[in-house]
Amino acid sequence: MTVHIEKVDLPGIGVRHDLLTESGRRLAVVRYRDGDRELGVYDADDPDNCRESLRITEEEAEALADLFSASLAVSRLTKLTEETDGLYTEKITLPSDSPFVDRPLGDTKTRTRTHVSIVAIIRDRRVIASPTPGEILREGDVIVTVGTRAGLDAAARLFANGPE
Amino acid sequence: MISGAPSVNDTTIVIIEVGALLLGMSLLGRIANRLGLSPIPLYLVAGLAFGTGGILPMDTSQGFFEVGAEIGVILLLALLGLEYSADELLHGLRRSKAAGLLDAVLNALPGAAFALILGWGPAAAVAVAGICWVTSSGVAAKLLRDLGRISNRETPVILSILVIEDLAMAFYLPTVSALVIGVSLLQGAFRVAIAVAVVLVILFIALRFGPVISRLFTPDLAEPLLLGVLGLTMLVAGLAEEVSVSAAVGAFLVGIALSGRVAQSAREVLTPLRDLFAAVFFVFFGLATDASQLPQVIVPGLALATITMGTKVLTGYLAARRAGIGRPGRWRAGIGLTPRGEFSIVIAGIAAGTAPMLAPLAAVYVLITVIGATLLARLSDTAWFRRVTARKKPIPAPGV
């Protein structure tokens, strides 16, 4: 299914992007020329009328965008695990005393040691999808993993204490 | 000694009068804000009260207000020009030619006819046509913001009509300026031709060399930017006036020529100045208008306002229908276009000499349309209004 987003210029004000949702409702994002943003929800009875418009700050917009992209990554994973028996996904936070802090992801050899795949790293609310072995791990990174129950437990121990 | 004293005293009196008036206007601005109104009508009323034939005439500070008002018009138009980029103007023109034409025909012609019926001359008829034609972009934009309609789907329809009207003013104002001088038809046509040619040349320079002109200024130093943009604007405005293209148009074109970060920073530094001098302009218009003639123009003003607010609603309704907007949205677009304001007063200021009743009529007219539009715009958000407008035409029977 393709998503259709319409762009409309508002001379002297800014730009508006419209999204018609599958449920038939309309959403708008207005970007003002001075940098302000607004999120609008249209009336169901009068689809031209923006019933509610919310001022969104730059930080809030960024947080929202991350929230959506992170939740998308998670929902895709959940779908994956629901479809496959015995496969789970888990978000493991890298502890501050982990031996892998400030070392490349490849050093953990997670796949070889625990048969667990690392799908993403969430750092400062940003998602690093499919990280490469060269990605340097930081304290507090949330590592999104997929594997068997036993494998995930082993991976959590690995991140906390290093190879056994 | 005694002969020298009055001038010092006069300056002191001017400062006292201006100070008192500004203080009063600040109060009016707050009242207007409380009522959800644009302050323009209240400034006009303040000017009328203190001006010729008003309750408390202030003659001493007339000189200050005269110059201040001229700067006010220049700043009003320069900031309007800064609002738009050259691209937005050209796009708007290309996309909404039909709506713009409809707007001009539906609103300017009734105005002209009205003036002719009152027995005013052709020059005054052209002026009244303009007064009725142009929606106040300031008041319309304020309404959109206040009522949270920026994201509405009919809003681009309103904005594109405003853009076209503003651009049309670049040609209309010099035309009126040339006509009011009251020369023969041939000479008038010649003057109009020169004025239009000058506008075209400046417009061409603005569109073609806008980025180069913008590079003359630095957006990061507020003070040099303020002085520089203000200087260039007043210089071009003055030169434009000199060749009988109105000063306002020169300022508007300078605003269009500036773009990017320079335009954005210039908007920020010039806005407070614009607010001050535009307020002075509206008060001055009131001051210069003979308040004792107001009672005579109330009935014609009401009639003209009723007719041309109706034609504006029709304009917006039809334009929104063409854009595929639903019935309530069409009404909102139409009503959103009804307020007339700064441009109508600018036109009336230029053409005040063509008919003695023109300035009082314009004041009353702007007063009625701004207050009427504000009330109607709120009315169009009520459930009752939606029910009534939806009932006008039988809706195809729902499926169930």
Tab-separated table of N, CA and C in Angstrom, chain B residues 36 42 45 72 83 96 99 129 159 170 185 193 201 206 237 277 280 287 293 355 357 366 384:
chain	number	residue	atom	x	y	z
B	36	GLY	N	-10.635	40.187	20.105
B	36	GLY	CA	-10.275	39.360	18.955
B	36	GLY	C	-10.338	40.141	17.660
B	42	LEU	N	-9.833	50.517	15.521
B	42	LEU	CA	-9.767	51.354	16.726
B	42	LEU	C	-8.789	52.503	16.536
B	45	VAL	N	-10.576	55.126	14.634
B	45	VAL	CA	-11.515	55.845	15.488
B	45	VAL	C	-10.761	56.850	16.367
B	72	GLY	N	5.027	54.967	7.621
B	72	GLY	CA	4.174	53.823	7.958
B	72	GLY	C	3.743	53.062	6.730
B	83	GLU	N	7.295	39.316	3.032
B	83	GLU	CA	6.553	38.089	3.323
B	83	GLU	C	6.638	37.111	2.157
B	96	SER	N	-3.312	30.788	-9.912
B	96	SER	CA	-4.628	31.289	-9.521
B	96	SER	C	-5.064	32.507	-10.324
B	99	ALA	N	-8.904	32.806	-10.384
B	99	ALA	CA	-9.481	33.277	-9.122
B	99	ALA	C	-9.203	34.764	-8.938
B	129	ALA	N	-13.174	51.525	-6.490
B	129	ALA	CA	-13.041	50.161	-7.003
B	129	ALA	C	-11.904	49.449	-6.280
B	159	LEU	N	-4.970	32.466	0.627
B	159	LEU	CA	-3.631	33.042	0.508
B	159	LEU	C	-3.285	33.359	-0.939
B	170	ALA	N	0.688	46.513	-7.150
B	170	ALA	CA	1.915	47.114	-7.673
B	170	ALA	C	1.625	47.870	-8.971
B	185	LEU	N	-7.229	62.928	-20.533
B	185	LEU	CA	-7.256	61.475	-20.704
B	185	LEU	C	-5.947	60.979	-21.301
B	193	ALA	N	1.095	54.668	-18.306
B	193	ALA	CA	2.015	53.822	-19.071
B	193	ALA	C	3.418	53.913	-18.481
B	201	VAL	N	10.042	47.383	-14.706
B	201	VAL	CA	11.507	47.378	-14.649
B	201	VAL	C	11.973	46.986	-13.249
B	206	ALA	N	13.980	43.032	-9.383
B	206	ALA	CA	13.757	42.332	-8.119
B	206	ALA	C	13.780	40.819	-8.329
B	237	ALA	N	11.537	53.965	-2.482
B	237	ALA	CA	10.179	54.471	-2.357
B	237	ALA	C	10.119	55.940	-2.778
B	277	PHE	N	4.928	52.681	13.108
B	277	PHE	CA	4.591	53.667	12.080
B	277	PHE	C	3.289	53.337	11.367
B	280	VAL	N	0.748	54.797	13.455
B	280	VAL	CA	0.746	56.246	13.209
B	280	VAL	C	-0.005	56.565	11.922
B	287	LEU	N	-6.949	61.341	11.712
B	287	LEU	CA	-6.744	62.753	12.044
B	287	LEU	C	-7.093	63.654	10.861
B	293	GLN	N	-18.035	64.814	9.078
B	293	GLN	CA	-18.765	64.334	7.890
B	293	GLN	C	-19.162	62.870	8.014
B	355	ALA	N	-12.722	63.153	-4.180
B	355	ALA	CA	-14.095	63.397	-3.753
B	355	ALA	C	-14.034	63.699	-2.261
B	357	MET	N	-15.962	63.195	0.136
B	357	MET	CA	-16.507	62.180	1.032
B	357	MET	C	-15.711	60.875	1.000
B	366	VAL	N	-13.905	50.510	6.090
B	366	VAL	CA	-12.915	49.604	6.687
B	366	VAL	C	-13.374	49.169	8.083
B	384	TRP	N	-24.421	25.861	14.479
B	384	TRP	CA	-25.625	26.375	13.840
B	384	TRP	C	-25.349	26.767	12.388
